[in-house]
Amino acid sequence: MAAARHPRPPAPAGLCGGMAVGRPGVGAALGAALLARLGLVLYGLHQDGAMRVRYTDVDYRVFTDAARLVTEGRSPYRRATYRYTPLLAWLLTPNVYLAEVFGKLLFVAGDLAAAVVAYRALRRRGAAAGQACGCCAAAWLLNPLPMAVSSRGNAEALVALLVLASLYFVEGGSVGKAAICYGLAVHVKIYPLTYALPIALHLQSGRRGGQGAADTGSDKKAKFTFVGYLWQLFVKMLNGDVLLFGTVAGSVLAALTVAFYHLYGWEFLEHAYLYHLTRRDIRHNFSPYFYMLYLTAESKWSFALGLAAFLPQLLLLLVVSVAFYRDLAFCCFLHTAIFVSFNKVCTSQYFVWYLCLLPIVMPSIKMSWGRGMLLLFLWFVGQGLWLAPAYFLEFKGYNTFLLIWLAGLLFLFINSLIIVQIISHYQKEAQVAKKLKQ
């Protein structure tokens, strides 16, 4: 007589697990997101002309001025505060030739394209169509922050698109395409350089069917020490995929660097690369280091303190890389959240760097809606508590530097709490099982 079969208890749902039924398709979500962003672009034109406080990001004026200099055959770095690749100024030359709104429309297009790549990545990882659409809509397409960033004329959406494309191609086995996108991403913004280690670790593990490096090592003695474990990982990274990725990505980055150095000389290296490595922004921002850098701006130790601020980032990024490289998207999400939270400079637009990866990791975070909403509420409260003294400093002229710093420390604590909660509720096994069934 056959034994009775007991049904398995249902697996805990991810943060977007309840979105798979009764929701419109990805086309409708993209249409709604496009209309919302176009509406914000049009509203921005009205506010810029009718109000003293402009809707358009101040950087967009910098982009346009740099593009105008390029059309005149001059260096974009003759525009003060232009700290970006000349490629961006070249892309925005239609701002001069056609209409100044062109750049915003380009950024909106990149914004929506990033959502499409995230949706395809979710489908490849085993998410149902409705669930994938729900994750993209909740975390990106209908999220007010990405909407505001792209419609105000900030170029972060283009970086998000390149980062997502890099991870999508890596997970799909298209190493060459991934390397091209990654080289472009690092050229446009330096922060994706931190993904190099997890990508290399992921590629070396993929050679053995996704088994972790610790599971297949032959030198058992080396496993007894953490240093030996890291040495094993390093040795096993020297395979064909890793070398191909490094060669192609390095070639793309080097070619762009050499070409623009030939055109614009040292000022290109200084403003596009070196400035961001040595930057010490003493203006108020979310960073826990801003007040220290502000008080020590004239000190001989100022530069050394700025470099020391990288140490907590480097240590945390190393630990996260080794622990989570098997799930590349989740590892890069943690990388970016940690990098932004502990950075020397942290502004609202930086949040887009990790929000673009959130749709891909949401199904793997087995957290109740109540807990998720509480963490989201705390995240907004942390920003609100920082914005209050920042407003009085910037618009009223009150000395609220200490309050801003304390609010920044609280926001760092909230971000750290959210990261810990995400890690503790992370379960990749369910997604792996779905992927294997397909």
Short mmCIF file of C-alpha atoms in Angstrom, two decimals:
data_model
loop_
_atom_site.label_atom_id
_atom_site.label_comp_id
_atom_site.label_asym_id
_atom_site.label_seq_id
_atom_site.Cartn_x
_atom_site.Cartn_y
_atom_site.Cartn_z
CA MET A 1 0.00 0.00 0.00
CA ALA A 2 1.45 3.35 -1.01
CA ALA A 3 2.52 5.60 1.77
CA ALA A 4 0.46 8.72 2.31
CA ARG A 5 2.04 11.81 0.80
CA HIS A 6 2.02 14.87 2.99
CA PRO A 7 2.02 18.21 1.22
CA ARG A 8 5.08 20.38 1.78
CA PRO A 9 4.53 23.57 3.70
CA PRO A 10 4.61 26.56 1.37
CA ALA A 11 7.88 28.44 1.14
CA PRO A 12 7.85 31.95 2.55
CA ALA A 13 6.98 34.49 -0.09
CA GLY A 14 9.45 37.08 -1.24
CA LEU A 15 8.76 40.81 -0.98
CA CYS A 16 7.01 40.76 -4.36
CA GLY A 17 5.62 37.25 -4.05
CA GLY A 18 2.04 38.46 -3.86
CA MET A 19 2.21 40.46 -7.07
CA ALA A 20 1.95 37.57 -9.48
CA VAL A 21 -1.84 37.54 -9.83
CA GLY A 22 -4.29 40.18 -10.97
CA ARG A 23 -1.73 42.76 -12.08
CA PRO A 24 -1.27 44.33 -15.52
CA GLY A 25 1.58 43.16 -17.72
CA VAL A 26 4.98 44.67 -18.13
CA GLY A 27 3.84 46.68 -21.15
CA ALA A 28 1.17 48.46 -19.09
CA ALA A 29 3.67 49.10 -16.28
CA LEU A 30 6.19 50.55 -18.73
CA GLY A 31 3.46 52.72 -20.29
CA ALA A 32 2.37 54.08 -16.93
CA ALA A 33 5.98 54.71 -15.92
CA LEU A 34 6.67 56.53 -19.20
CA LEU A 35 3.61 58.76 -18.83
CA ALA A 36 4.55 59.60 -15.25
CA ARG A 37 8.10 60.55 -16.22
CA LEU A 38 7.01 62.60 -19.22
CA GLY A 39 4.52 64.39 -16.99
CA LEU A 40 7.32 65.24 -14.56
CA VAL A 41 9.50 66.49 -17.41
CA LEU A 42 6.70 68.80 -18.59
CA TYR A 43 6.00 69.95 -15.04
CA GLY A 44 9.71 70.69 -14.65
CA LEU A 45 9.60 73.02 -17.65
CA HIS A 46 6.74 74.89 -16.00
CA GLN A 47 8.39 75.10 -12.57
CA ASP A 48 11.71 76.24 -14.01
CA GLY A 49 9.99 79.14 -15.74
CA ALA A 50 7.51 80.10 -13.02
CA MET A 51 9.23 79.50 -9.68
CA ARG A 52 12.43 80.60 -7.98
CA VAL A 53 13.34 77.03 -6.99
CA ARG A 54 14.05 75.11 -10.18
CA TYR A 55 12.89 71.52 -10.73
CA THR A 56 15.78 70.71 -13.08
CA ASP A 57 18.91 69.37 -11.40
CA VAL A 58 21.77 71.88 -11.33
CA ASP A 59 24.00 69.21 -12.90
CA TYR A 60 21.81 69.23 -16.00
CA ARG A 61 22.79 72.83 -16.67
CA VAL A 62 26.42 71.75 -16.25
CA PHE A 63 25.88 68.90 -18.76
CA THR A 64 24.31 71.26 -21.28
CA ASP A 65 27.05 73.86 -20.94
CA ALA A 66 29.68 71.15 -21.42
CA ALA A 67 27.84 69.88 -24.51
CA ARG A 68 27.83 73.41 -25.90
CA LEU A 69 31.58 73.65 -25.42
CA VAL A 70 32.01 70.35 -27.28
CA THR A 71 29.97 71.65 -30.23
CA GLU A 72 32.32 74.65 -30.33
CA GLY A 73 35.36 72.39 -30.47
CA ARG A 74 36.47 73.20 -26.94
CA SER A 75 37.03 71.06 -23.86
CA PRO A 76 33.95 70.29 -21.73
CA TYR A 77 36.16 70.82 -18.68
CA ARG A 78 36.22 74.54 -19.34
CA ARG A 79 32.83 74.41 -17.65
CA ALA A 80 33.49 74.64 -13.91
CA THR A 81 32.26 71.65 -11.85
CA TYR A 82 32.02 69.33 -14.88
CA ARG A 83 33.42 66.14 -13.30
CA TYR A 84 32.21 63.54 -15.77
CA THR A 85 33.35 61.68 -18.84
CA PRO A 86 33.41 63.71 -22.09
CA LEU A 87 31.24 60.93 -23.52
CA LEU A 88 28.28 62.35 -21.60
CA ALA A 89 28.80 65.81 -23.06
CA TRP A 90 29.00 64.29 -26.53
CA LEU A 91 25.76 62.34 -25.99
CA LEU A 92 23.99 65.56 -24.99
CA THR A 93 25.03 67.69 -27.97
CA PRO A 94 21.40 67.44 -29.25
CA ASN A 95 20.59 69.67 -26.24
CA VAL A 96 22.30 72.39 -28.26
CA TYR A 97 21.32 71.38 -31.79
CA LEU A 98 17.71 70.30 -31.16
CA ALA A 99 16.19 71.13 -27.78
CA GLU A 100 17.52 71.36 -24.24
CA VAL A 101 14.99 68.78 -23.08
CA PHE A 102 16.63 66.06 -25.19
CA GLY A 103 18.93 64.91 -22.39
CA LYS A 104 16.04 64.40 -19.99
CA LEU A 105 14.24 62.27 -22.55
CA LEU A 106 17.44 60.26 -23.07
CA PHE A 107 17.73 59.67 -19.33
CA VAL A 108 14.07 58.64 -19.13
CA ALA A 109 14.65 56.16 -21.96
CA GLY A 110 17.64 54.74 -20.08
CA ASP A 111 15.52 54.58 -16.94
CA LEU A 112 12.86 52.45 -18.65
CA ALA A 113 15.46 50.32 -20.45
CA ALA A 114 17.01 49.50 -17.08
CA ALA A 115 13.63 48.18 -15.93
CA VAL A 116 13.36 46.00 -19.04
CA VAL A 117 16.78 44.46 -18.35
CA ALA A 118 15.81 43.86 -14.70
CA TYR A 119 12.58 42.18 -15.85
CA ARG A 120 14.44 39.88 -18.23
CA ALA A 121 16.97 39.04 -15.52
CA LEU A 122 14.14 38.09 -13.16
CA ARG A 123 12.52 35.87 -15.77
CA ARG A 124 15.83 34.13 -16.41
CA ARG A 125 16.26 33.56 -12.67
CA GLY A 126 12.92 31.74 -12.53
CA ALA A 127 10.42 34.42 -11.50
CA ALA A 128 6.91 34.23 -12.98
CA ALA A 129 5.94 37.00 -15.41
CA GLY A 130 3.54 38.64 -12.95
CA GLN A 131 6.01 38.48 -10.10
CA ALA A 132 8.82 39.91 -12.23
CA CYS A 133 6.57 42.73 -13.40
CA GLY A 134 5.48 43.47 -9.84
CA CYS A 135 9.05 43.63 -8.57
CA CYS A 136 10.11 46.01 -11.35
CA ALA A 137 7.06 48.21 -10.89
CA ALA A 138 7.30 48.44 -7.10
CA ALA A 139 11.05 48.93 -6.80
CA TRP A 140 11.79 50.96 -9.95
CA LEU A 141 9.14 51.85 -12.52
CA LEU A 142 6.65 53.40 -10.08
CA ASN A 143 9.22 54.42 -7.49
CA PRO A 144 9.16 58.23 -7.07
CA LEU A 145 12.93 58.48 -6.55
CA PRO A 146 14.07 57.06 -9.93
CA MET A 147 11.26 59.03 -11.56
CA ALA A 148 12.51 62.28 -10.06
CA VAL A 149 16.18 61.57 -10.73
CA SER A 150 15.77 60.94 -14.47
CA SER A 151 13.10 63.60 -15.09
CA ARG A 152 15.21 66.26 -13.34
CA GLY A 153 18.06 65.57 -15.74
CA ASN A 154 20.41 63.34 -13.79
CA ALA A 155 22.41 60.73 -15.72
CA GLU A 156 22.34 57.96 -13.08
CA ALA A 157 19.81 55.95 -15.12
CA LEU A 158 22.42 55.39 -17.85
CA VAL A 159 24.84 53.96 -15.28
CA ALA A 160 22.07 51.76 -13.87
CA LEU A 161 21.37 50.43 -17.37
CA LEU A 162 25.03 49.56 -17.98
CA VAL A 163 25.37 47.88 -14.57
CA LEU A 164 22.22 45.80 -15.03
CA ALA A 165 23.28 44.83 -18.56
CA SER A 166 26.69 43.73 -17.25
CA LEU A 167 25.16 41.47 -14.60
CA TYR A 168 22.53 40.16 -17.02
CA PHE A 169 25.16 39.08 -19.54
CA VAL A 170 27.44 37.59 -16.86
CA GLU A 171 24.64 35.42 -15.50
CA GLY A 172 23.70 34.45 -19.06
CA GLY A 173 27.23 33.36 -19.92
CA SER A 174 27.89 36.14 -22.46
CA VAL A 175 31.20 37.15 -20.95
CA GLY A 176 32.34 39.36 -23.82
CA LYS A 177 29.14 41.43 -23.89
CA ALA A 178 29.21 41.71 -20.11
CA ALA A 179 32.79 42.96 -20.20
CA ILE A 180 31.97 45.65 -22.78
CA CYS A 181 29.07 46.95 -20.69
CA TYR A 182 31.17 46.79 -17.54
CA GLY A 183 34.04 48.71 -19.09
CA LEU A 184 31.61 51.42 -20.19
CA ALA A 185 29.98 51.51 -16.74
CA VAL A 186 33.31 52.01 -14.96
CA HIS A 187 34.25 54.72 -17.44
CA VAL A 188 31.02 56.62 -16.81
CA LYS A 189 31.09 56.14 -13.02
CA ILE A 190 33.92 54.69 -10.97
CA TYR A 191 31.80 52.93 -8.33
CA PRO A 192 31.07 49.77 -10.44
CA LEU A 193 34.79 49.04 -10.16
CA THR A 194 33.93 47.51 -6.76
CA TYR A 195 32.04 44.74 -8.60
CA ALA A 196 35.25 43.38 -10.12
CA LEU A 197 35.96 40.93 -7.30
CA PRO A 198 32.46 39.39 -7.03
CA ILE A 199 32.23 39.11 -10.83
CA ALA A 200 35.59 37.32 -10.96
CA LEU A 201 34.58 35.00 -8.12
CA HIS A 202 31.24 34.31 -9.81
CA LEU A 203 32.89 33.49 -13.12
CA GLN A 204 35.36 31.07 -11.54
CA SER A 205 32.57 29.32 -9.64
CA GLY A 206 30.52 29.03 -12.84
CA ARG A 207 33.27 26.87 -14.38
CA ARG A 208 32.39 24.18 -11.85
CA GLY A 209 28.64 24.34 -12.25
CA GLY A 210 28.08 26.97 -9.57
CA GLN A 211 29.76 25.12 -6.73
CA GLY A 212 31.47 27.40 -4.28
CA ALA A 213 35.20 27.73 -4.20
CA ALA A 214 35.32 26.38 -0.69
CA ASP A 215 33.46 23.24 -1.77
CA THR A 216 35.90 22.14 -4.48
CA GLY A 217 39.31 23.08 -3.16
CA SER A 218 41.98 20.39 -3.27
CA ASP A 219 44.31 21.91 -0.71
CA LYS A 220 42.58 20.97 2.53
CA LYS A 221 45.26 22.46 4.74
CA ALA A 222 44.65 25.91 3.30
CA LYS A 223 41.03 25.78 4.43
CA PHE A 224 42.02 25.97 8.06
CA THR A 225 42.85 29.65 7.73
CA PHE A 226 40.90 32.50 6.23
CA VAL A 227 44.01 33.70 4.41
CA GLY A 228 44.39 30.25 2.86
CA TYR A 229 40.75 30.31 1.79
CA LEU A 230 41.28 33.69 0.10
CA TRP A 231 44.42 32.33 -1.59
CA GLN A 232 42.42 29.41 -2.99
CA LEU A 233 39.83 31.81 -4.38
CA PHE A 234 42.52 33.93 -6.00
CA VAL A 235 44.23 30.96 -7.65
CA LYS A 236 40.97 29.58 -9.00
CA MET A 237 40.00 32.95 -10.47
CA LEU A 238 42.71 32.55 -13.10
CA ASN A 239 40.51 30.79 -15.65
CA GLY A 240 39.48 31.56 -19.21
CA ASP A 241 36.25 33.44 -18.41
CA VAL A 242 37.89 35.69 -15.84
CA LEU A 243 40.82 36.46 -18.13
CA LEU A 244 38.46 37.16 -21.05
CA PHE A 245 36.30 39.44 -18.94
CA GLY A 246 39.29 41.32 -17.54
CA THR A 247 40.93 41.67 -20.95
CA VAL A 248 37.83 42.97 -22.75
CA ALA A 249 36.66 45.26 -19.92
CA GLY A 250 40.19 46.59 -19.44
CA SER A 251 40.58 47.18 -23.17
CA VAL A 252 37.30 49.13 -23.39
CA LEU A 253 38.23 51.26 -20.39
CA ALA A 254 41.79 51.80 -21.62
CA ALA A 255 40.67 52.70 -25.14
CA LEU A 256 38.24 55.34 -23.87
CA THR A 257 40.82 56.68 -21.43
CA VAL A 258 43.56 56.96 -24.07
CA ALA A 259 41.21 58.54 -26.62
CA PHE A 260 39.91 61.22 -24.26
CA TYR A 261 43.36 61.85 -22.80
CA HIS A 262 44.57 62.49 -26.35
CA LEU A 263 41.73 64.99 -26.85
CA TYR A 264 41.63 66.75 -23.48
CA GLY A 265 44.89 65.92 -21.72
CA TRP A 266 45.47 65.78 -17.98
CA GLU A 267 42.30 67.67 -17.09
CA PHE A 268 40.27 64.69 -18.32
CA LEU A 269 42.06 62.33 -15.91
CA GLU A 270 41.84 64.83 -13.09
CA HIS A 271 38.12 65.59 -13.37
CA ALA A 272 36.73 62.27 -14.63
CA TYR A 273 38.75 59.88 -12.43
CA LEU A 274 41.13 61.32 -9.85
CA TYR A 275 38.71 63.90 -8.48
CA HIS A 276 36.29 61.18 -7.38
CA LEU A 277 39.02 59.19 -5.63
CA THR A 278 40.34 62.13 -3.62
CA ARG A 279 37.07 64.05 -3.28
CA ARG A 280 36.42 65.61 0.13
CA ASP A 281 33.00 67.26 0.02
CA ILE A 282 32.59 69.44 3.12
CA ARG A 283 29.10 70.52 2.18
CA HIS A 284 26.30 68.90 4.12
CA ASN A 285 25.28 65.48 2.84
CA PHE A 286 24.13 62.13 4.23
CA SER A 287 27.66 60.84 4.78
CA PRO A 288 28.70 60.14 8.39
CA TYR A 289 32.11 61.63 7.53
CA PHE A 290 31.02 65.02 6.24
CA TYR A 291 31.28 66.86 9.61
CA MET A 292 34.75 65.45 10.30
CA LEU A 293 35.91 66.47 6.83
CA TYR A 294 34.30 69.88 7.32
CA LEU A 295 36.07 70.52 10.64
CA THR A 296 39.44 69.28 9.34
CA ALA A 297 39.27 70.95 5.93
CA GLU A 298 42.34 73.10 6.66
CA SER A 299 44.20 70.46 8.66
CA LYS A 300 47.35 68.73 7.41
CA TRP A 301 45.62 65.44 8.23
CA SER A 302 42.64 66.19 6.01
CA PHE A 303 43.83 64.16 3.01
CA ALA A 304 44.87 61.21 5.17
CA LEU A 305 41.50 61.19 6.95
CA GLY A 306 39.75 61.18 3.59
CA LEU A 307 41.71 58.10 2.52
CA ALA A 308 41.14 56.39 5.89
CA ALA A 309 37.38 56.72 5.32
CA PHE A 310 37.74 54.09 2.58
CA LEU A 311 38.91 51.41 5.02
CA PRO A 312 35.48 50.40 6.46
CA GLN A 313 34.13 50.22 2.91
CA LEU A 314 36.98 48.03 1.69
CA LEU A 315 36.70 45.61 4.60
CA LEU A 316 32.93 45.22 4.31
CA LEU A 317 33.05 44.85 0.53
CA LEU A 318 35.69 42.13 0.80
CA VAL A 319 33.60 40.15 3.30
CA VAL A 320 30.42 40.51 1.23
CA SER A 321 32.24 39.45 -1.96
CA VAL A 322 33.52 36.23 -0.43
CA ALA A 323 30.22 35.42 1.29
CA PHE A 324 27.70 36.06 -1.51
CA TYR A 325 29.45 35.92 -4.88
CA ARG A 326 27.42 32.85 -5.95
CA ASP A 327 24.37 35.10 -6.32
CA LEU A 328 25.98 37.92 -8.26
CA ALA A 329 23.01 40.31 -8.31
CA PHE A 330 22.48 40.03 -4.55
CA CYS A 331 26.20 40.45 -3.90
CA CYS A 332 26.36 43.60 -6.07
CA PHE A 333 23.23 44.95 -4.39
CA LEU A 334 24.88 44.60 -0.97
CA HIS A 335 28.11 46.04 -2.39
CA THR A 336 26.36 49.15 -3.61
CA ALA A 337 24.23 49.66 -0.49
CA ILE A 338 27.35 49.39 1.70
CA PHE A 339 29.42 51.58 -0.61
CA VAL A 340 26.80 54.34 -0.64
CA SER A 341 26.02 54.18 3.09
CA PHE A 342 29.68 54.36 4.15
CA ASN A 343 30.90 56.70 1.42
CA LYS A 344 32.62 60.03 2.09
CA VAL A 345 29.90 61.72 0.03
CA CYS A 346 26.30 60.52 -0.03
CA THR A 347 23.39 62.28 -1.73
CA SER A 348 19.89 61.14 -2.67
CA GLN A 349 20.80 60.38 -6.29
CA TYR A 350 23.30 57.78 -5.06
CA PHE A 351 20.39 55.71 -3.74
CA VAL A 352 19.51 54.93 -7.37
CA TRP A 353 22.76 52.95 -7.62
CA TYR A 354 21.37 50.16 -5.44
CA LEU A 355 17.66 50.66 -6.07
CA CYS A 356 18.17 49.55 -9.69
CA LEU A 357 19.32 46.15 -8.37
CA LEU A 358 16.50 45.79 -5.85
CA PRO A 359 13.93 44.32 -8.31
CA ILE A 360 16.25 41.40 -9.09
CA VAL A 361 16.86 40.46 -5.45
CA MET A 362 13.34 41.02 -4.09
CA PRO A 363 12.08 37.46 -4.78
CA SER A 364 14.99 36.06 -2.77
CA ILE A 365 14.21 38.17 0.31
CA LYS A 366 11.71 36.09 2.28
CA MET A 367 10.37 38.89 4.43
CA SER A 368 6.82 39.69 5.47
CA TRP A 369 5.16 42.74 3.99
CA GLY A 370 4.80 44.20 7.47
CA ARG A 371 8.52 44.02 8.17
CA GLY A 372 9.34 45.34 4.71
CA MET A 373 7.02 48.32 5.12
CA LEU A 374 8.48 49.05 8.57
CA LEU A 375 12.01 49.11 7.16
CA LEU A 376 10.88 51.34 4.29
CA PHE A 377 9.19 53.67 6.80
CA LEU A 378 12.40 53.88 8.85
CA TRP A 379 14.38 54.64 5.68
CA PHE A 380 12.13 57.60 4.87
CA VAL A 381 12.09 58.78 8.50
CA GLY A 382 15.89 58.80 8.51
CA GLN A 383 15.93 61.02 5.43
CA GLY A 384 13.25 63.29 6.86
CA LEU A 385 15.15 63.79 10.11
CA TRP A 386 18.22 64.75 8.08
CA LEU A 387 16.36 67.06 5.70
CA ALA A 388 14.85 69.18 8.50
CA PRO A 389 18.14 70.63 9.86
CA ALA A 390 19.56 70.68 6.31
CA TYR A 391 16.68 72.96 5.26
CA PHE A 392 17.35 75.39 8.11
CA LEU A 393 21.04 75.48 7.24
CA GLU A 394 20.59 76.00 3.52
CA PHE A 395 17.55 78.28 3.38
CA LYS A 396 17.53 79.98 6.80
CA GLY A 397 21.24 80.22 7.47
CA TYR A 398 21.09 78.56 10.91
CA ASN A 399 24.12 76.71 12.21
CA THR A 400 22.73 73.17 12.28
CA PHE A 401 25.88 71.28 11.28
CA LEU A 402 25.92 69.21 14.46
CA LEU A 403 22.25 68.23 14.07
CA ILE A 404 22.85 67.29 10.43
CA TRP A 405 25.78 65.09 11.43
CA LEU A 406 23.78 63.38 14.19
CA ALA A 407 20.93 62.78 11.73
CA GLY A 408 23.47 61.35 9.28
CA LEU A 409 24.72 58.92 11.94
CA LEU A 410 21.14 57.84 12.63
CA PHE A 411 20.56 57.34 8.92
CA LEU A 412 23.71 55.21 8.71
CA PHE A 413 22.38 53.09 11.58
CA ILE A 414 19.02 52.69 9.81
CA ASN A 415 20.72 51.70 6.56
CA SER A 416 22.91 49.21 8.40
CA LEU A 417 19.84 47.74 10.11
CA ILE A 418 18.09 47.37 6.74
CA ILE A 419 21.13 45.66 5.21
CA VAL A 420 21.34 43.23 8.14
CA GLN A 421 17.62 42.46 7.87
CA ILE A 422 17.90 41.83 4.12
CA ILE A 423 20.83 39.47 4.64
CA SER A 424 19.09 37.60 7.47
CA HIS A 425 15.95 37.10 5.34
CA TYR A 426 17.81 36.20 2.17
CA GLN A 427 17.02 32.73 0.80
CA LYS A 428 18.39 31.88 -2.63
CA GLU A 429 17.42 28.21 -2.66
CA ALA A 430 13.85 28.76 -3.85
CA GLN A 431 14.98 30.77 -6.85
CA VAL A 432 17.64 28.21 -7.74
CA ALA A 433 15.04 25.44 -7.67
CA LYS A 434 12.77 27.39 -10.00
CA LYS A 435 15.62 28.06 -12.38
CA LEU A 436 16.59 24.39 -12.54
CA LYS A 437 13.05 23.34 -13.41
CA GLN A 438 13.01 25.51 -16.52
#
